[in-house]
PDB file of C-alpha atoms in Angstrom:
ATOM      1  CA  UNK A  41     -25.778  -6.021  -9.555  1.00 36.00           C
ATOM      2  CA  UNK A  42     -24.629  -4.184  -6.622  1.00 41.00           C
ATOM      3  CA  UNK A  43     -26.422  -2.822  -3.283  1.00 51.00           C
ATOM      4  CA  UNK A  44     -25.123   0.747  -4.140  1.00 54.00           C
ATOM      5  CA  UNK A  45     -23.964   2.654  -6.621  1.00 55.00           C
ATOM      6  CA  UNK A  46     -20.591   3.743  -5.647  1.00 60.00           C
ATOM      7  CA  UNK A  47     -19.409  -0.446  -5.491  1.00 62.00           C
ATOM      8  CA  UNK A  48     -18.003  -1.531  -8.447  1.00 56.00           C
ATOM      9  CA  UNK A  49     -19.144  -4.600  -9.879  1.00 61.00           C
ATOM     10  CA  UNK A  50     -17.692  -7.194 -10.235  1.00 66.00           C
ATOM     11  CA  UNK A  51     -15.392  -6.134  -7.431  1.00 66.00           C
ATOM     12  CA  UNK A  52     -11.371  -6.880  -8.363  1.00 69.00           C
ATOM     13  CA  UNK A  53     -10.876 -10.205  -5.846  1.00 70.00           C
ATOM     14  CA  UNK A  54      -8.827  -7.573  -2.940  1.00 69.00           C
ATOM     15  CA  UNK A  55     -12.226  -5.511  -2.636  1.00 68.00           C
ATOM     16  CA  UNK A  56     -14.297  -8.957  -2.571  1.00 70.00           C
ATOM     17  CA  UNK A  57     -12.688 -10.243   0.436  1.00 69.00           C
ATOM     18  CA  UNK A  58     -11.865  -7.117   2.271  1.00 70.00           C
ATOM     19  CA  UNK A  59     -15.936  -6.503   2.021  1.00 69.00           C
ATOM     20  CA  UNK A  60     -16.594  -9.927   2.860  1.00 70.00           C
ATOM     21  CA  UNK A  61     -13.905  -9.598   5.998  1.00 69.00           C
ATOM     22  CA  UNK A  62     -16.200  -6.322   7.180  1.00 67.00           C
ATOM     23  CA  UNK A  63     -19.889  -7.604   6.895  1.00 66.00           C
ATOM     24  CA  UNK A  64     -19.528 -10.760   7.644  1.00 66.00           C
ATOM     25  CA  UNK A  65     -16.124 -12.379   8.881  1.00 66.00           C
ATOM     26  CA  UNK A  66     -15.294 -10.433  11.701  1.00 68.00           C
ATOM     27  CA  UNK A  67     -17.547 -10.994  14.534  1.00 72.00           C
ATOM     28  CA  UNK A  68     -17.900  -7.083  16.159  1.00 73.00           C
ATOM     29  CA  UNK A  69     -18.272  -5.658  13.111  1.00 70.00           C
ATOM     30  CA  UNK A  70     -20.877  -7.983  12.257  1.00 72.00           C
ATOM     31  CA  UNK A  71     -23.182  -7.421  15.254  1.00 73.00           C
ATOM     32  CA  UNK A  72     -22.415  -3.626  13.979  1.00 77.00           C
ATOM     33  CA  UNK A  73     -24.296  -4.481  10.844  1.00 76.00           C
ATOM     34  CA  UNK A  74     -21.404  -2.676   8.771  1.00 78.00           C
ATOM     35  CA  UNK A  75     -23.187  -2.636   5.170  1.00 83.00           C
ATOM     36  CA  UNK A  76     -20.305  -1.265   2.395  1.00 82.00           C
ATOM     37  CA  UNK A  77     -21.437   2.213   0.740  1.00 85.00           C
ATOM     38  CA  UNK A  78     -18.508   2.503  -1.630  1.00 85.00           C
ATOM     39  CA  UNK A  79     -15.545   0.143  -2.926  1.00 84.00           C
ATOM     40  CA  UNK A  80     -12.440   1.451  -4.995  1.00 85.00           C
ATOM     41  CA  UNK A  81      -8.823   1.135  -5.285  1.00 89.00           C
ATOM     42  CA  UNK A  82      -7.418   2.206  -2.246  1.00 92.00           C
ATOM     43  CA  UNK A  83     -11.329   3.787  -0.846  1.00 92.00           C
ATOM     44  CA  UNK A  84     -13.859   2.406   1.556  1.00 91.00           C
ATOM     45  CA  UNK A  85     -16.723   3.318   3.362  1.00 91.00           C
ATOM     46  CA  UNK A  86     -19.059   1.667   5.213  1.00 89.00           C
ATOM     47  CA  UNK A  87     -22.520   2.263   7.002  1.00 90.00           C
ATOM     48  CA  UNK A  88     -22.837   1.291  10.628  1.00 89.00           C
ATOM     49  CA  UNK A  89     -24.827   2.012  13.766  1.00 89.00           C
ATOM     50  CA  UNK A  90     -23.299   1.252  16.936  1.00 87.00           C
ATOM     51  CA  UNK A  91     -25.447  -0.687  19.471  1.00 87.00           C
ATOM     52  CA  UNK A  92     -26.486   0.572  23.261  1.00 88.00           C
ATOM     53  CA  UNK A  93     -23.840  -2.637  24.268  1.00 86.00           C
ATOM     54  CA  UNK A  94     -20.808  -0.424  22.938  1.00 84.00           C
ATOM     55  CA  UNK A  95     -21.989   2.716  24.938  1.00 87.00           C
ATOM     56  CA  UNK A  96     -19.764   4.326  28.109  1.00 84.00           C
ATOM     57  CA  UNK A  97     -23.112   5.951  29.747  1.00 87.00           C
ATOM     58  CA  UNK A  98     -24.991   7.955  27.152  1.00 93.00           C
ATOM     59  CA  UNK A  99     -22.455   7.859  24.304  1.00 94.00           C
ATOM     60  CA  UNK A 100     -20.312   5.252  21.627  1.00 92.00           C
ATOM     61  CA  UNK A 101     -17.710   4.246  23.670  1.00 91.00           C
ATOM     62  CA  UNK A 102     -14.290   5.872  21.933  1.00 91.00           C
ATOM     63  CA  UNK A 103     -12.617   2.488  21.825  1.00 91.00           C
ATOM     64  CA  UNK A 104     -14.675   1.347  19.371  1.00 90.00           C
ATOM     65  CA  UNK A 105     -14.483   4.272  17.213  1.00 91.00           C
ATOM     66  CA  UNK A 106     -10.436   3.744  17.357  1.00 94.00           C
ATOM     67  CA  UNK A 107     -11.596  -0.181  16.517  1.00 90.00           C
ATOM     68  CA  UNK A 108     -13.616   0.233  13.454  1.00 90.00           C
ATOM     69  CA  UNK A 109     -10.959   3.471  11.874  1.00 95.00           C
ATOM     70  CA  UNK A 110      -8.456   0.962  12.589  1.00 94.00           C
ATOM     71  CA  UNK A 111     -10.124  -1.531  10.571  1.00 90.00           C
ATOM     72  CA  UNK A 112     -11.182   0.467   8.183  1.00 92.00           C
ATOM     73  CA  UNK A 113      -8.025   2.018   7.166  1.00 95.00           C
ATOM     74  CA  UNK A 114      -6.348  -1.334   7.021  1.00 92.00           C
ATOM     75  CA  UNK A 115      -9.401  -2.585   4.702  1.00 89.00           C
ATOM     76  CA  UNK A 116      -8.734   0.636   2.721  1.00 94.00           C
ATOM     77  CA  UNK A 117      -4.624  -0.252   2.415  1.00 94.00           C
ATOM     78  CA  UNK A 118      -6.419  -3.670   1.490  1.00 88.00           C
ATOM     79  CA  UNK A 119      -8.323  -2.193  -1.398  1.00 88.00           C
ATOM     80  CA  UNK A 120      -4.767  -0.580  -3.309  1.00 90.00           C
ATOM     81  CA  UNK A 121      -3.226  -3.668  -3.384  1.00 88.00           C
ATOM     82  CA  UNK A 122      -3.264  -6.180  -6.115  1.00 84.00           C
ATOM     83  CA  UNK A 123      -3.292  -9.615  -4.041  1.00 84.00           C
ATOM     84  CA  UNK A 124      -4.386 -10.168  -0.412  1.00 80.00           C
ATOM     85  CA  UNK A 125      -1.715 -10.260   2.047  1.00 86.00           C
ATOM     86  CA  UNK A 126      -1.392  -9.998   5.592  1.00 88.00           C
ATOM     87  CA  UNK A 127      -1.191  -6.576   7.205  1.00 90.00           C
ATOM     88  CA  UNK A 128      -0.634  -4.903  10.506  1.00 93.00           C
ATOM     89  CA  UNK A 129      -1.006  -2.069  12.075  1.00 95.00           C
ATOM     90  CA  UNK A 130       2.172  -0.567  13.589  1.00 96.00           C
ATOM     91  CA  UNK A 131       0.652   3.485  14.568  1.00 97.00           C
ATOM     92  CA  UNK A 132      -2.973   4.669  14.571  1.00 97.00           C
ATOM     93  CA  UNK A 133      -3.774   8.710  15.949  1.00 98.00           C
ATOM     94  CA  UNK A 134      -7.080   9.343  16.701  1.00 97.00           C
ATOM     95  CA  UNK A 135      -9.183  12.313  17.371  1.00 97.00           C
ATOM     96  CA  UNK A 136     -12.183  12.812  18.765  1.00 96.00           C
ATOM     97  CA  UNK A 137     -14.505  15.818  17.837  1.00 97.00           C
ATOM     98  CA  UNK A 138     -17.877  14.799  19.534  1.00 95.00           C
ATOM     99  CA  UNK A 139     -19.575  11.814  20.949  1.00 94.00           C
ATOM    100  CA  UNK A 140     -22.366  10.077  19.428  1.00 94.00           C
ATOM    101  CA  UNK A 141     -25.708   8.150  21.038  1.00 94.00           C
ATOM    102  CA  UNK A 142     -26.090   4.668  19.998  1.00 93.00           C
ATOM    103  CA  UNK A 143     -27.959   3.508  17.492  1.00 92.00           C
ATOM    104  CA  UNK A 144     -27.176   6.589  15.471  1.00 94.00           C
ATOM    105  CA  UNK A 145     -26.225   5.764  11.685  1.00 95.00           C
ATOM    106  CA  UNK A 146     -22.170   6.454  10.957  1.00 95.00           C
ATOM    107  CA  UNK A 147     -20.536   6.139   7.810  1.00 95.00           C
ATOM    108  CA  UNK A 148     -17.048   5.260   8.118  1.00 95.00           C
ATOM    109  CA  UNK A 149     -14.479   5.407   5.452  1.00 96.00           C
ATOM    110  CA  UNK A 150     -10.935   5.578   5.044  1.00 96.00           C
ATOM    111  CA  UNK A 151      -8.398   6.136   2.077  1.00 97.00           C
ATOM    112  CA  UNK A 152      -5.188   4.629   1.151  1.00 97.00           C
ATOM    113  CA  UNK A 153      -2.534   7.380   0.994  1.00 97.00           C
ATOM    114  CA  UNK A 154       0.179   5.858  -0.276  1.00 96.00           C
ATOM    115  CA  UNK A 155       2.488   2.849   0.227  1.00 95.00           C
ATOM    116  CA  UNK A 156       6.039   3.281   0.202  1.00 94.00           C
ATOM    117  CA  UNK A 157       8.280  -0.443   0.356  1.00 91.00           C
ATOM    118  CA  UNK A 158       6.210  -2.287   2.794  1.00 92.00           C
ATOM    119  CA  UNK A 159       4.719   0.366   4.683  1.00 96.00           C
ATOM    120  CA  UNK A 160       1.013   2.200   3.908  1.00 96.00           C
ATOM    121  CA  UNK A 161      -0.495   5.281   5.297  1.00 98.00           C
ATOM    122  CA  UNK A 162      -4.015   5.470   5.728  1.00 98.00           C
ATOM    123  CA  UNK A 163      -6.426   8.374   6.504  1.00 98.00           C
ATOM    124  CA  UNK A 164     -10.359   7.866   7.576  1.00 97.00           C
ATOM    125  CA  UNK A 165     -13.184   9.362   9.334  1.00 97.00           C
ATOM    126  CA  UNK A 166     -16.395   8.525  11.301  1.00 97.00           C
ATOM    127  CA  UNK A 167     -19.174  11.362  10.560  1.00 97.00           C
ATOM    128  CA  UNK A 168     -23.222  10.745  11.568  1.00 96.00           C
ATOM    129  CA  UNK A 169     -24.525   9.770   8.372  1.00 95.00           C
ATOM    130  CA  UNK A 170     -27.640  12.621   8.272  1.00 95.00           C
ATOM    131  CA  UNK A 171     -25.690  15.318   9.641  1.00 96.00           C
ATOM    132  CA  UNK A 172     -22.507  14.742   8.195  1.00 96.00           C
ATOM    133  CA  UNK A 173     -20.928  15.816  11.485  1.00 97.00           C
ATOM    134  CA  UNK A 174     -17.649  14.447  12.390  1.00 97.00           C
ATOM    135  CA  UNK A 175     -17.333  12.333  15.095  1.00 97.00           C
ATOM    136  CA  UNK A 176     -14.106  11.046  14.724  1.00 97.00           C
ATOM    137  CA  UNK A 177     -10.193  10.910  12.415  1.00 98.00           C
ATOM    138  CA  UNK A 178      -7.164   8.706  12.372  1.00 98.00           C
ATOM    139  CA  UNK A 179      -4.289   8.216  10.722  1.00 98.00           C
ATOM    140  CA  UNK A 180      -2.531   4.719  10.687  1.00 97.00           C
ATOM    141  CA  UNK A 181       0.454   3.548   9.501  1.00 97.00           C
ATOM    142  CA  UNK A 182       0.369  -0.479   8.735  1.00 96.00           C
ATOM    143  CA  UNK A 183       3.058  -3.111   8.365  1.00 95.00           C
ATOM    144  CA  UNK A 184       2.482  -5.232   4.544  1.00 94.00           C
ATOM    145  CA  UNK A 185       3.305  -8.685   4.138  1.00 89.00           C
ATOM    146  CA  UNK A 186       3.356  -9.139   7.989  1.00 76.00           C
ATOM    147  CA  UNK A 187       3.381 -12.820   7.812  1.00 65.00           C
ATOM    148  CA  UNK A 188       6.912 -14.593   8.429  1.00 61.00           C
ATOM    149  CA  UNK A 189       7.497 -18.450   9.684  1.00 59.00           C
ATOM    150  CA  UNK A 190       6.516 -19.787  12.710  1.00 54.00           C
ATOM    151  CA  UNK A 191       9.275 -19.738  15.577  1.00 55.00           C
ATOM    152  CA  UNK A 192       9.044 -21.392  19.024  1.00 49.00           C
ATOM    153  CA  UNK A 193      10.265 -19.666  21.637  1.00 50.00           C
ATOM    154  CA  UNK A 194      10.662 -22.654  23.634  1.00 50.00           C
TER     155      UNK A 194
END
């Protein structure tokens, strides 16, 4: 049985570990307290509240808004694929519509566009969960199948 209703279960092995890599692998998002609100094929979304720690003055730092889209959207390129392999990000935009307090509730999610040879495209959002106000978009581009052999460069 799942936490919520909009997470597949049994999640496909890809959605598994990219969940797994949000909640509890990654050690900022996991003093975020990132708890996954839905799971499909090439979808994510995630609730979070950022911490007074992450604040410039009064508000969420931006930085960590660009962080967790970032994340996100690779998590979501993740999601559309039908094995885990590396990824990386090679261009992330991000806009800014308002600032948020700490310790407000966000929901975070981010879609899979489309992957064309071995690049994706990625689209997401950061919105206040009770308003629904936008905080934050990006759009990323990522690398797939990033890994290659070791080379010395000495």
């Amino acid at each position: 049985m799942t936490e919520h209703p909009d997470i597949p279960s049994p999640l496909s092995p890809v959605q598994q570990a990219a969940k797994a890599f949000i909640e509890s692998e990654h050690p900022l998002f996991s003093n975020l307290g990132l708890k996954a609100t839905r799971i499909s094929e090439g979808e994510i979304s995630f609730r979070l509240t950022v911490p007074v720690g992450y604040s410039d003055g009064d508000y969420v730092h931006s930085g960590i808004m660009a962080i967790m889209l970032d994340t996100i959207l690779g998590n979501a390129v993740w999601t559309s694929l039908d094995r885990f392999v590396p990824i990386a990000t090679i261009n992330l935009k991000t806009d800014y519509f308002s600032k948020v307090a700490p310790d407000t509730p966000l929901i975070c999610s981010g879609i899979c566009e489309g992957i064309r040879d071995d690049v994706a495209y990625s689209t997401g959002r950061a919105m206040i969960e009770k308003s629904g106000e936008l905080v934050a978009m990006a759009a990323g581009t990522f690398m797939v199948g990033t890994r290659s052999k070791s080379k010395s460069r000495l």
